[in-house]
C-alpha cells in the first residue's frame, strides 16, 4: 500500500447506512448527535425501508440528511447502497467517512478521542481502511470472528497483505469515490468490503492506508439491554447468540458473497 500523505485538515462528511426497525437507537442517537455534528461537515444516512418512523422523525428533527433506499435486496445489493451513500456525502466534503450508523454511535459514545483522531486522519489518504485491534476483534461472537476471519485471510491472499476489511468502515476521497462511480459494473453485494480496496489499489494516483481501531468493537449489544439482562448477563447472551444455527448460516452467506467478490476483483 502507498502511504503518501494528502493535505490534512480538510473537512470530512459522514456516509452511513442504518437499519433500525425497532427504533432501538433513538436515545443513543439523540445523546451523541451533537458530538457527531461537531466532527463532520454533514451527516448523510441511507436507511432501510423497514427502519422505524421514530428514527426517521428524529433524523429530521436533528438535521440529518437521510434517504430511504427502496427496491434493495439486503446483502445482495448493499454494495450499491454504500456507493450511493458515499456519492451523496461527497457532495458536501472532499473526504468521506463510511460507517454503519450503529457502529458510529457506539464509537462516539465509548471512544470519542479515537473517533476524533480517526476523522482527522481520513484526509491523508484516498482510501483509509478502518479495521479492529485484537481486543476489539475479540469482542465479537465466535460466529462473526470465524466467518469474517476467513474473509480477511482470503482477502490478504489476493491483496498481498493481511488486513481486517470486514468492519465495513472506510475513509474515502472524492477521487477514490469517482473511481468507484466510473466502474461500468461496481460491486453490488456486501462484497464491496473487499472489491473496493482491490480496485483502488490498482489506481497508481491513489494513496491507501490502514488503521486498526478500538471503537469498531462489537456494538450489537447496545440494542439488547433487556434481552441481555434476561439471559443473565452478556456472556450468557453471547453464548446463546453463537448457539443459533441460523446465525451461522447467515454469516456463511455473507462470507460467500465476500469471497466471490474477491475472486471477481483480484
Coordinates of C-alpha atoms in Angstrom, one line a residue:
X1 CA 0.0 0.0 0.0
X2 CA 1.1 3.6 -0.6
X3 CA 1.2 5.8 2.4
X4 CA 1.9 9.1 0.6
X5 CA 0.0 11.6 2.8
X6 CA -2.6 14.0 1.4
X7 CA -3.1 17.5 2.7
X8 CA -4.5 17.4 6.3
X9 CA -7.3 19.4 8.0
X10 CA -9.7 19.0 5.1
X11 CA -13.4 18.6 6.0
X12 CA -15.0 15.2 6.2
X13 CA -18.6 14.2 5.7
X14 CA -20.2 11.1 7.1
X15 CA -21.8 8.5 4.9
X16 CA -23.8 5.9 7.0
X17 CA -26.2 3.1 6.4
X18 CA -28.8 2.3 9.1
X19 CA -31.3 -0.5 9.8
X20 CA -33.4 0.0 12.9
X21 CA -36.9 -1.4 12.6
X22 CA -37.4 -1.2 16.4
X23 CA -36.1 2.3 16.8
X24 CA -33.7 0.8 19.4
X25 CA -31.0 3.5 18.9
X26 CA -33.2 6.6 19.4
X27 CA -31.9 7.5 22.8
X28 CA -28.3 6.9 21.9
X29 CA -28.6 8.8 18.7
X30 CA -30.1 11.8 20.5
X31 CA -27.3 11.7 23.1
X32 CA -24.5 11.5 20.5
X33 CA -25.8 13.7 17.7
X34 CA -24.1 16.9 18.9
X35 CA -20.7 15.1 19.1
X36 CA -21.1 13.8 15.6
X37 CA -22.2 17.0 14.1
X38 CA -19.1 18.7 15.6
X39 CA -16.9 16.1 13.8
X40 CA -18.4 16.1 10.3
X41 CA -19.4 18.8 7.9
X42 CA -22.6 16.8 7.1
X43 CA -24.3 13.6 8.2
X44 CA -25.7 11.6 5.3
X45 CA -27.6 8.4 6.2
X46 CA -29.3 5.9 4.0
X47 CA -31.9 3.9 5.9
X48 CA -33.5 0.6 5.0
X49 CA -37.3 0.6 4.1
X50 CA -38.1 -1.1 7.4
X51 CA -36.4 1.5 9.6
X52 CA -38.8 2.8 12.2
X53 CA -40.7 6.0 11.8
X54 CA -39.3 7.3 15.1
X55 CA -35.8 7.1 13.7
X56 CA -36.7 9.0 10.6
X57 CA -38.5 11.7 12.6
X58 CA -35.5 12.1 14.9
X59 CA -33.2 12.5 11.9
X60 CA -35.5 15.2 10.5
X61 CA -35.6 16.9 13.9
X62 CA -31.8 16.8 14.3
X63 CA -30.9 18.0 10.8
X64 CA -29.5 14.7 9.5
X65 CA -29.7 14.3 5.7
X66 CA -31.3 10.9 5.3
X67 CA -33.0 9.0 2.5
X68 CA -34.8 5.7 2.5
X69 CA -33.4 3.2 0.0
X70 CA -36.2 1.3 -1.7
X71 CA -36.1 -1.7 -4.1
X72 CA -32.9 -3.1 -2.5
X73 CA -32.3 -6.7 -1.5
X74 CA -30.2 -6.6 1.7
X75 CA -26.7 -8.0 1.4
X76 CA -27.1 -8.8 -2.3
X77 CA -27.2 -5.0 -3.1
X78 CA -25.6 -3.5 -0.1
X79 CA -22.5 -2.5 -2.1
X80 CA -24.7 -0.3 -4.3
X81 CA -26.3 1.3 -1.2
X82 CA -22.9 2.1 0.2
X83 CA -21.7 3.6 -3.1
X84 CA -24.8 5.8 -3.2
X85 CA -24.2 6.9 0.4
X86 CA -20.6 7.9 -0.3
X87 CA -21.6 9.6 -3.5
X88 CA -24.2 11.8 -1.6
X89 CA -21.7 12.6 1.2
X90 CA -19.0 13.6 -1.3
X91 CA -21.3 16.4 -2.4
X92 CA -20.6 18.1 1.0
X93 CA -16.9 17.5 1.6
X94 CA -13.7 16.3 -0.2
X95 CA -13.4 13.3 2.1
X96 CA -16.0 10.9 3.4
X97 CA -16.1 8.5 6.4
X98 CA -18.3 5.5 5.6
X99 CA -19.5 3.6 8.7
X100 CA -22.7 1.8 9.8
X101 CA -24.7 4.2 12.0
X102 CA -25.0 1.9 15.0
X103 CA -21.2 1.3 15.0
X104 CA -20.6 5.1 14.7
X105 CA -22.9 5.9 17.6
X106 CA -21.2 3.3 19.8
X107 CA -17.7 4.6 18.7
X108 CA -18.7 8.2 19.6
X109 CA -20.1 7.1 23.0
X110 CA -17.2 4.9 24.1
X111 CA -14.1 6.1 22.2
X112 CA -14.7 9.8 21.3
X113 CA -11.0 10.8 21.3
X114 CA -10.1 7.9 19.0
X115 CA -13.0 8.7 16.7
X116 CA -11.9 12.3 16.5
X117 CA -8.3 11.3 15.7
X118 CA -9.6 8.8 13.0
X119 CA -11.7 11.5 11.3
X120 CA -8.6 13.8 11.3
X121 CA -6.6 11.0 9.7
X122 CA -9.0 10.3 6.8
X123 CA -7.9 13.3 4.6
X124 CA -4.4 11.9 4.5
X125 CA -5.4 9.1 2.2
X126 CA -7.7 8.4 -0.8
X127 CA -8.7 5.1 0.9
X128 CA -8.2 4.5 4.6
X129 CA -9.4 1.0 5.6
X130 CA -10.6 1.0 9.2
X131 CA -10.2 -2.3 11.0
X132 CA -10.2 -3.6 14.5
X133 CA -7.5 -4.0 17.2
X134 CA -7.1 -7.5 18.5
X135 CA -9.1 -6.6 21.6
X136 CA -11.9 -5.1 19.5
X137 CA -11.9 -8.1 17.2
X138 CA -12.2 -10.5 20.1
X139 CA -15.2 -8.6 21.5
X140 CA -17.3 -10.2 18.6
X141 CA -19.0 -13.5 18.9
X142 CA -17.5 -16.6 17.6
X143 CA -19.9 -16.8 14.6
X144 CA -18.6 -13.5 13.4
X145 CA -14.9 -14.0 14.2
X146 CA -14.7 -17.3 12.4
X147 CA -16.5 -16.2 9.2
X148 CA -15.0 -12.8 9.0
X149 CA -11.6 -14.2 9.8
X150 CA -11.9 -16.5 6.8
X151 CA -12.8 -13.5 4.5
X152 CA -9.9 -11.4 5.9
X153 CA -7.5 -14.3 5.3
X154 CA -8.5 -14.8 1.7
X155 CA -8.5 -11.0 1.1
X156 CA -4.9 -11.0 2.3
X157 CA -4.0 -13.7 -0.3
X158 CA -5.4 -11.5 -3.1
X159 CA -4.3 -8.2 -1.8
X160 CA -0.8 -9.2 -0.7
X161 CA -1.2 -8.0 2.9
X162 CA -3.4 -9.3 5.7
X163 CA -5.9 -6.7 6.8
X164 CA -9.2 -6.6 8.7
X165 CA -11.5 -5.4 5.9
X166 CA -14.9 -6.7 7.2
X167 CA -15.7 -3.9 9.7
X168 CA -17.4 -2.0 6.8
X169 CA -15.7 1.3 7.7
X170 CA -13.6 3.4 5.3
X171 CA -12.3 6.8 4.7
X172 CA -12.6 7.8 1.0
X173 CA -11.5 10.9 -1.0
X174 CA -13.6 12.3 -3.9
X175 CA -11.0 10.9 -6.3
X176 CA -11.5 7.4 -4.9
X177 CA -15.3 7.7 -4.9
X178 CA -15.1 8.9 -8.5
X179 CA -13.0 5.9 -9.5
X180 CA -15.7 3.7 -8.0
X181 CA -18.6 5.5 -9.6
X182 CA -16.9 5.3 -13.0
X183 CA -16.9 1.5 -12.9
X184 CA -19.2 0.1 -15.6
X185 CA -20.3 -2.6 -13.1
X186 CA -19.5 -1.7 -9.5
X187 CA -19.7 -4.5 -6.9
X188 CA -23.3 -4.8 -6.0
X189 CA -23.1 -7.0 -2.9
X190 CA -21.7 -6.7 0.6
X191 CA -18.5 -7.9 -1.1
X192 CA -17.6 -4.3 -1.7
X193 CA -15.7 -4.7 1.6
X194 CA -13.1 -6.5 -0.5
X195 CA -13.8 -5.2 -4.0
X196 CA -13.2 -1.5 -3.3
X197 CA -9.7 -1.9 -1.9
X198 CA -8.7 -4.4 -4.6
X199 CA -9.9 -2.0 -7.3
X200 CA -8.5 1.2 -5.8
X201 CA -5.1 -0.4 -5.1
X202 CA -4.6 -0.7 -8.8
X203 CA -5.0 3.1 -9.3
X204 CA -1.5 4.5 -9.2
X205 CA -2.6 8.0 -8.4
X206 CA -4.4 7.0 -5.2
X207 CA -3.0 6.6 -1.7
X208 CA -4.1 3.8 0.6
X209 CA -3.7 3.3 4.3
X210 CA -4.9 1.1 7.2
X211 CA -5.8 1.9 10.8
X212 CA -6.9 -0.6 13.5
X213 CA -9.3 0.9 16.0
X214 CA -10.8 0.1 19.4
X215 CA -14.1 1.8 18.6
X216 CA -15.1 -0.8 16.0
X217 CA -15.7 -3.3 18.7
X218 CA -18.9 -5.3 18.7
X219 CA -21.7 -2.8 19.0
X220 CA -24.7 -5.1 18.7
X221 CA -25.3 -5.5 22.5
X222 CA -26.2 -1.8 22.6
X223 CA -29.6 -2.6 21.2
X224 CA -30.4 -5.5 23.5
X225 CA -30.0 -4.4 27.1
X226 CA -33.3 -6.1 28.2
X227 CA -32.5 -9.4 26.5
X228 CA -29.0 -9.4 27.9
X229 CA -30.4 -8.9 31.4
X230 CA -33.0 -11.6 30.9
X231 CA -30.3 -14.0 29.7
X232 CA -28.3 -13.5 32.9
X233 CA -25.6 -11.3 31.5
X234 CA -23.6 -10.6 28.4
X235 CA -21.6 -13.8 28.5
X236 CA -24.7 -15.9 28.6
X237 CA -26.3 -13.9 25.9
X238 CA -23.3 -14.2 23.6
X239 CA -23.3 -18.0 24.2
X240 CA -26.9 -18.2 23.1
X241 CA -26.1 -16.0 20.1
X242 CA -23.4 -18.3 19.0
X243 CA -25.5 -21.5 19.5
X244 CA -28.1 -20.4 16.9
X245 CA -27.5 -22.4 13.6
X246 CA -29.4 -19.7 11.7
X247 CA -26.8 -17.1 12.6
X248 CA -24.1 -19.4 11.3
X249 CA -26.0 -19.9 8.0
X250 CA -26.4 -16.1 7.6
X251 CA -22.8 -15.3 8.4
X252 CA -21.6 -18.0 5.9
X253 CA -23.8 -16.5 3.3
X254 CA -22.1 -13.1 3.9
X255 CA -18.7 -14.8 3.7
X256 CA -19.6 -16.5 0.4
X257 CA -20.5 -13.1 -1.1
X258 CA -17.3 -11.6 0.1
X259 CA -15.2 -14.5 -1.2
X260 CA -16.9 -14.4 -4.6
X261 CA -16.2 -10.7 -4.8
X262 CA -12.5 -11.2 -4.0
X263 CA -12.3 -13.6 -6.9
X264 CA -14.1 -11.2 -9.3
X265 CA -11.8 -8.3 -8.4
X266 CA -8.4 -9.8 -7.7

